Amino acid sequence: MINIEKLVCNMLQENCYIVSDATGECVIIDCGAYFSEERKALKKYISDHGLRPVHLLCTHGHVDHNFGIDTVYEEYGLQPKVHQEDADLMEHLADQAVQFIGLRPQCQYPAIGEFLSDGDKLTFGDHTIQVIHTPGHSKGSVCFLVEDEGTLFTGDTLFYRSIGRTDLAGGSMMQIIQSLRLLAQMSDDINVLPGHGPRTTMGDELKYNPFLDR
């Protein structure tokens, strides 16, 4: 069984997830912690639960999902793992911050530690995370599937009753529709944990989300 802690971060209300199991190992997905209290909350949860972070995973390279990766690197020595198609975005996080929030962060973001590819499998504790390439919101957008737990982290590809925007650089409505069709083949009882907003299930999204069908 996995434990999932969601921290809602920064001015764009991004969902950062800390995913752990009984072994104490954990992964951090989309660390958007911007404000000092958000960074402290992340470290406190990990410390209070005696967790050992082993992966820093990025569903894509937009800055609202990566504001806090410097803290994760400084505290736990983890560099971000991201799809190669979003390498350029990750290399220009500070420029993105100026575009999105009008401020340039005064930190040094860590270099990419590993490039992810479709079908890759990452382990933590007794669990395996599968990487699913889902371009459309960005070229390198991915989802992370913990199959034996029926849990899918969708970043900004699939939201509760909606989908990610496709009007930013690297976005494509055609590609995101193709990615959504791929995700729609999953079981109805898959739990969907998006990059913004509340959790949902694949079955509910197939029923109510106008962008999803089989």
mmCIF file of C-alpha atoms in Angstrom:
data_model
loop_
_atom_site.group_PDB
_atom_site.id
_atom_site.type_symbol
_atom_site.label_atom_id
_atom_site.label_comp_id
_atom_site.label_asym_id
_atom_site.label_seq_id
_atom_site.Cartn_x
_atom_site.Cartn_y
_atom_site.Cartn_z
ATOM 1 C CA MET A 1 0.000 0.000 0.000
ATOM 2 C CA ILE A 2 1.228 3.484 -0.790
ATOM 3 C CA ASN A 3 0.712 6.665 1.190
ATOM 4 C CA ILE A 4 0.148 9.881 -0.749
ATOM 5 C CA GLU A 5 0.585 13.344 0.720
ATOM 6 C CA LYS A 6 -0.547 16.259 -1.429
ATOM 7 C CA LEU A 7 0.871 19.729 -0.889
ATOM 8 C CA VAL A 8 -0.864 22.527 -2.784
ATOM 9 C CA CYS A 9 1.891 24.926 -3.743
ATOM 10 C CA ASN A 10 2.660 28.379 -5.086
ATOM 11 C CA MET A 11 0.462 31.065 -6.573
ATOM 12 C CA LEU A 12 -0.776 28.688 -9.281
ATOM 13 C CA GLN A 13 -2.109 26.113 -6.783
ATOM 14 C CA GLU A 14 0.020 23.263 -8.097
ATOM 15 C CA ASN A 15 -0.174 19.789 -6.570
ATOM 16 C CA CYS A 16 3.094 18.364 -5.267
ATOM 17 C CA TYR A 17 2.912 14.721 -4.197
ATOM 18 C CA ILE A 18 5.035 12.749 -1.742
ATOM 19 C CA VAL A 19 4.465 9.040 -2.367
ATOM 20 C CA SER A 20 5.794 6.457 0.090
ATOM 21 C CA ASP A 21 5.284 2.906 1.275
ATOM 22 C CA ALA A 22 5.974 0.802 4.349
ATOM 23 C CA THR A 23 9.702 0.620 3.602
ATOM 24 C CA GLY A 24 10.067 4.356 4.219
ATOM 25 C CA GLU A 25 11.320 5.100 0.726
ATOM 26 C CA CYS A 26 9.464 7.839 -1.116
ATOM 27 C CA VAL A 27 9.335 9.757 -4.363
ATOM 28 C CA ILE A 28 8.562 13.446 -4.776
ATOM 29 C CA ILE A 29 6.455 14.251 -7.828
ATOM 30 C CA ASP A 30 6.287 17.802 -9.198
ATOM 31 C CA CYS A 31 7.876 19.811 -6.414
ATOM 32 C CA GLY A 32 6.284 23.205 -6.983
ATOM 33 C CA ALA A 33 7.018 24.467 -3.459
ATOM 34 C CA TYR A 34 7.699 28.190 -3.879
ATOM 35 C CA PHE A 35 7.045 29.916 -0.567
ATOM 36 C CA SER A 36 9.236 29.146 2.443
ATOM 37 C CA GLU A 37 6.324 27.644 4.388
ATOM 38 C CA GLU A 38 5.672 25.223 1.520
ATOM 39 C CA ARG A 39 9.294 24.145 1.445
ATOM 40 C CA LYS A 40 9.253 23.697 5.224
ATOM 41 C CA ALA A 41 6.047 21.642 5.016
ATOM 42 C CA LEU A 42 7.671 19.311 2.493
ATOM 43 C CA LYS A 43 10.732 18.754 4.665
ATOM 44 C CA LYS A 44 8.646 18.400 7.832
ATOM 45 C CA TYR A 45 6.400 15.722 6.361
ATOM 46 C CA ILE A 46 9.406 13.728 5.176
ATOM 47 C CA SER A 47 11.172 14.111 8.514
ATOM 48 C CA ASP A 48 8.112 13.424 10.682
ATOM 49 C CA HIS A 49 7.399 10.186 8.818
ATOM 50 C CA GLY A 50 11.024 9.055 8.675
ATOM 51 C CA LEU A 51 11.025 8.916 4.884
ATOM 52 C CA ARG A 52 13.975 8.518 2.518
ATOM 53 C CA PRO A 53 13.439 10.291 -0.819
ATOM 54 C CA VAL A 54 14.870 8.276 -3.721
ATOM 55 C CA HIS A 55 13.443 10.005 -6.819
ATOM 56 C CA LEU A 56 12.503 13.560 -7.801
ATOM 57 C CA LEU A 57 10.071 13.124 -10.686
ATOM 58 C CA CYS A 58 8.694 15.776 -13.034
ATOM 59 C CA THR A 59 5.575 15.265 -15.124
ATOM 60 C CA HIS A 60 6.789 18.138 -17.310
ATOM 61 C CA GLY A 61 9.075 21.148 -17.390
ATOM 62 C CA HIS A 62 6.829 24.072 -16.498
ATOM 63 C CA VAL A 63 8.104 26.179 -13.644
ATOM 64 C CA ASP A 64 5.003 25.945 -11.438
ATOM 65 C CA HIS A 65 5.751 22.218 -11.090
ATOM 66 C CA ASN A 66 9.439 22.777 -10.370
ATOM 67 C CA PHE A 67 9.811 25.841 -8.159
ATOM 68 C CA GLY A 68 11.061 23.688 -5.258
ATOM 69 C CA ILE A 69 13.497 21.347 -6.946
ATOM 70 C CA ASP A 70 16.438 23.330 -5.556
ATOM 71 C CA THR A 71 15.280 22.543 -2.002
ATOM 72 C CA VAL A 72 14.962 18.833 -2.819
ATOM 73 C CA TYR A 73 18.461 18.852 -4.285
ATOM 74 C CA GLU A 74 19.957 20.719 -1.334
ATOM 75 C CA GLU A 75 18.231 18.561 1.301
ATOM 76 C CA TYR A 76 18.286 15.109 -0.313
ATOM 77 C CA GLY A 77 20.788 15.310 -3.166
ATOM 78 C CA LEU A 78 18.188 14.412 -5.788
ATOM 79 C CA GLN A 79 18.248 15.864 -9.281
ATOM 80 C CA PRO A 80 15.057 16.046 -11.357
ATOM 81 C CA LYS A 81 14.083 13.242 -13.722
ATOM 82 C CA VAL A 82 12.163 14.453 -16.761
ATOM 83 C CA HIS A 83 11.448 13.494 -20.356
ATOM 84 C CA GLN A 84 14.112 14.674 -22.781
ATOM 85 C CA GLU A 85 11.562 16.595 -24.863
ATOM 86 C CA ASP A 86 11.181 19.013 -21.930
ATOM 87 C CA ALA A 87 14.908 19.532 -21.367
ATOM 88 C CA ASP A 88 14.761 23.024 -22.844
ATOM 89 C CA LEU A 89 11.944 24.032 -20.506
ATOM 90 C CA MET A 90 13.888 22.762 -17.493
ATOM 91 C CA GLU A 91 16.942 24.737 -18.564
ATOM 92 C CA HIS A 92 14.909 27.959 -18.619
ATOM 93 C CA LEU A 93 12.875 27.732 -15.413
ATOM 94 C CA ALA A 94 13.876 31.193 -14.236
ATOM 95 C CA ASP A 95 12.814 32.716 -17.559
ATOM 96 C CA GLN A 96 9.489 30.924 -17.258
ATOM 97 C CA ALA A 97 8.995 32.396 -13.799
ATOM 98 C CA VAL A 98 9.359 35.889 -15.218
ATOM 99 C CA GLN A 99 6.764 35.017 -17.857
ATOM 100 C CA PHE A 100 4.275 33.390 -15.487
ATOM 101 C CA ILE A 101 4.582 35.398 -12.267
ATOM 102 C CA GLY A 102 6.744 38.400 -13.156
ATOM 103 C CA LEU A 103 9.547 37.426 -10.778
ATOM 104 C CA ARG A 104 12.963 35.866 -11.337
ATOM 105 C CA PRO A 105 13.867 33.293 -8.651
ATOM 106 C CA GLN A 106 17.144 33.952 -6.883
ATOM 107 C CA CYS A 107 18.044 30.279 -6.541
ATOM 108 C CA GLN A 108 20.230 27.917 -8.546
ATOM 109 C CA TYR A 109 18.146 25.112 -10.017
ATOM 110 C CA PRO A 110 19.865 21.716 -10.247
ATOM 111 C CA ALA A 111 20.743 20.127 -13.557
ATOM 112 C CA ILE A 112 18.604 17.309 -14.909
ATOM 113 C CA GLY A 113 19.682 14.052 -13.329
ATOM 114 C CA GLU A 114 18.113 11.583 -15.737
ATOM 115 C CA PHE A 115 15.991 11.614 -18.850
ATOM 116 C CA LEU A 116 12.815 9.550 -18.782
ATOM 117 C CA SER A 117 11.385 7.612 -21.718
ATOM 118 C CA ASP A 118 8.024 6.031 -22.387
ATOM 119 C CA GLY A 119 7.848 2.641 -20.720
ATOM 120 C CA ASP A 120 10.608 3.284 -18.186
ATOM 121 C CA LYS A 121 10.094 1.732 -14.775
ATOM 122 C CA LEU A 122 11.354 3.278 -11.554
ATOM 123 C CA THR A 123 11.280 1.562 -8.190
ATOM 124 C CA PHE A 124 10.820 2.824 -4.662
ATOM 125 C CA GLY A 125 10.371 0.519 -1.711
ATOM 126 C CA ASP A 126 8.171 -2.376 -2.807
ATOM 127 C CA HIS A 127 6.568 -0.495 -5.685
ATOM 128 C CA THR A 128 7.192 0.293 -9.331
ATOM 129 C CA ILE A 129 6.300 3.463 -11.230
ATOM 130 C CA GLN A 130 5.800 3.253 -14.979
ATOM 131 C CA VAL A 131 6.466 6.273 -17.191
ATOM 132 C CA ILE A 132 3.851 7.014 -19.860
ATOM 133 C CA HIS A 133 4.724 9.697 -22.415
ATOM 134 C CA THR A 134 1.651 11.903 -22.908
ATOM 135 C CA PRO A 135 2.639 14.899 -25.060
ATOM 136 C CA GLY A 136 0.223 17.724 -25.705
ATOM 137 C CA HIS A 137 0.475 20.092 -22.764
ATOM 138 C CA SER A 138 4.198 20.097 -23.454
ATOM 139 C CA LYS A 139 6.313 17.948 -25.741
ATOM 140 C CA GLY A 140 7.749 15.986 -22.840
ATOM 141 C CA SER A 141 4.693 15.634 -20.615
ATOM 142 C CA VAL A 142 4.477 12.257 -18.899
ATOM 143 C CA CYS A 143 2.171 10.477 -16.489
ATOM 144 C CA PHE A 144 3.349 8.192 -13.696
ATOM 145 C CA LEU A 145 1.435 4.951 -13.117
ATOM 146 C CA VAL A 146 1.681 2.878 -9.933
ATOM 147 C CA GLU A 147 -0.155 -0.022 -11.500
ATOM 148 C CA ASP A 148 -0.525 -2.338 -8.516
ATOM 149 C CA GLU A 149 -2.121 0.528 -6.588
ATOM 150 C CA GLY A 150 -4.312 1.679 -9.465
ATOM 151 C CA THR A 151 -2.948 5.201 -9.199
ATOM 152 C CA LEU A 152 -2.031 7.579 -12.028
ATOM 153 C CA PHE A 153 -0.299 10.947 -11.596
ATOM 154 C CA THR A 154 -1.293 12.947 -14.664
ATOM 155 C CA GLY A 155 0.458 16.298 -14.264
ATOM 156 C CA ASP A 156 -1.211 18.804 -16.565
ATOM 157 C CA THR A 157 -2.426 16.252 -19.113
ATOM 158 C CA LEU A 158 -5.701 15.304 -17.418
ATOM 159 C CA PHE A 159 -7.605 17.243 -14.763
ATOM 160 C CA TYR A 160 -10.902 16.775 -12.971
ATOM 161 C CA ARG A 161 -13.430 17.501 -15.739
ATOM 162 C CA SER A 162 -10.806 19.218 -17.882
ATOM 163 C CA ILE A 163 -7.382 18.956 -19.532
ATOM 164 C CA GLY A 164 -4.182 20.970 -19.627
ATOM 165 C CA ARG A 165 -3.830 24.002 -21.859
ATOM 166 C CA THR A 166 -2.167 23.539 -25.230
ATOM 167 C CA ASP A 167 -1.472 27.146 -26.184
ATOM 168 C CA LEU A 168 1.987 27.348 -24.579
ATOM 169 C CA ALA A 169 5.216 26.623 -26.446
ATOM 170 C CA GLY A 170 5.378 22.935 -27.303
ATOM 171 C CA GLY A 171 1.678 22.411 -26.738
ATOM 172 C CA SER A 172 -0.554 20.605 -29.232
ATOM 173 C CA MET A 173 -4.281 19.922 -29.078
ATOM 174 C CA MET A 174 -3.904 17.040 -31.525
ATOM 175 C CA GLN A 175 -1.210 15.414 -29.390
ATOM 176 C CA ILE A 176 -3.045 15.841 -26.106
ATOM 177 C CA ILE A 177 -6.192 14.263 -27.569
ATOM 178 C CA GLN A 178 -4.079 11.299 -28.685
ATOM 179 C CA SER A 179 -2.557 11.086 -25.192
ATOM 180 C CA LEU A 180 -5.996 11.203 -23.586
ATOM 181 C CA ARG A 181 -7.204 8.382 -25.820
ATOM 182 C CA LEU A 182 -4.261 6.319 -24.585
ATOM 183 C CA LEU A 183 -5.101 7.028 -20.946
ATOM 184 C CA ALA A 184 -8.788 6.303 -21.562
ATOM 185 C CA GLN A 185 -7.924 2.661 -22.229
ATOM 186 C CA MET A 186 -7.122 2.214 -18.539
ATOM 187 C CA SER A 187 -9.559 0.706 -16.079
ATOM 188 C CA ASP A 188 -12.424 2.861 -14.836
ATOM 189 C CA ASP A 189 -11.268 2.447 -11.228
ATOM 190 C CA ILE A 190 -7.838 4.014 -11.823
ATOM 191 C CA ASN A 191 -7.361 6.881 -9.380
ATOM 192 C CA VAL A 192 -6.283 10.051 -11.179
ATOM 193 C CA LEU A 193 -4.133 12.538 -9.258
ATOM 194 C CA PRO A 194 -3.652 15.639 -11.407
ATOM 195 C CA GLY A 195 -1.187 18.505 -11.274
ATOM 196 C CA HIS A 196 -3.901 20.977 -10.250
ATOM 197 C CA GLY A 197 -7.282 20.543 -8.624
ATOM 198 C CA PRO A 198 -8.989 17.563 -6.969
ATOM 199 C CA ARG A 199 -8.407 13.878 -7.564
ATOM 200 C CA THR A 200 -10.797 11.877 -9.682
ATOM 201 C CA THR A 201 -11.117 8.474 -11.373
ATOM 202 C CA MET A 202 -10.782 7.414 -14.970
ATOM 203 C CA GLY A 203 -14.379 6.195 -14.957
ATOM 204 C CA ASP A 204 -15.719 9.545 -13.790
ATOM 205 C CA GLU A 205 -13.669 11.403 -16.376
ATOM 206 C CA LEU A 206 -14.907 9.127 -19.147
ATOM 207 C CA LYS A 207 -18.441 9.898 -18.013
ATOM 208 C CA TYR A 208 -18.179 13.636 -17.407
ATOM 209 C CA ASN A 209 -15.047 15.013 -19.094
ATOM 210 C CA PRO A 210 -15.948 16.282 -22.588
ATOM 211 C CA PHE A 211 -12.386 15.678 -23.833
ATOM 212 C CA LEU A 212 -12.285 11.964 -22.969
ATOM 213 C CA ASP A 213 -13.773 8.958 -24.743
ATOM 214 C CA ARG A 214 -12.949 5.380 -25.643
#
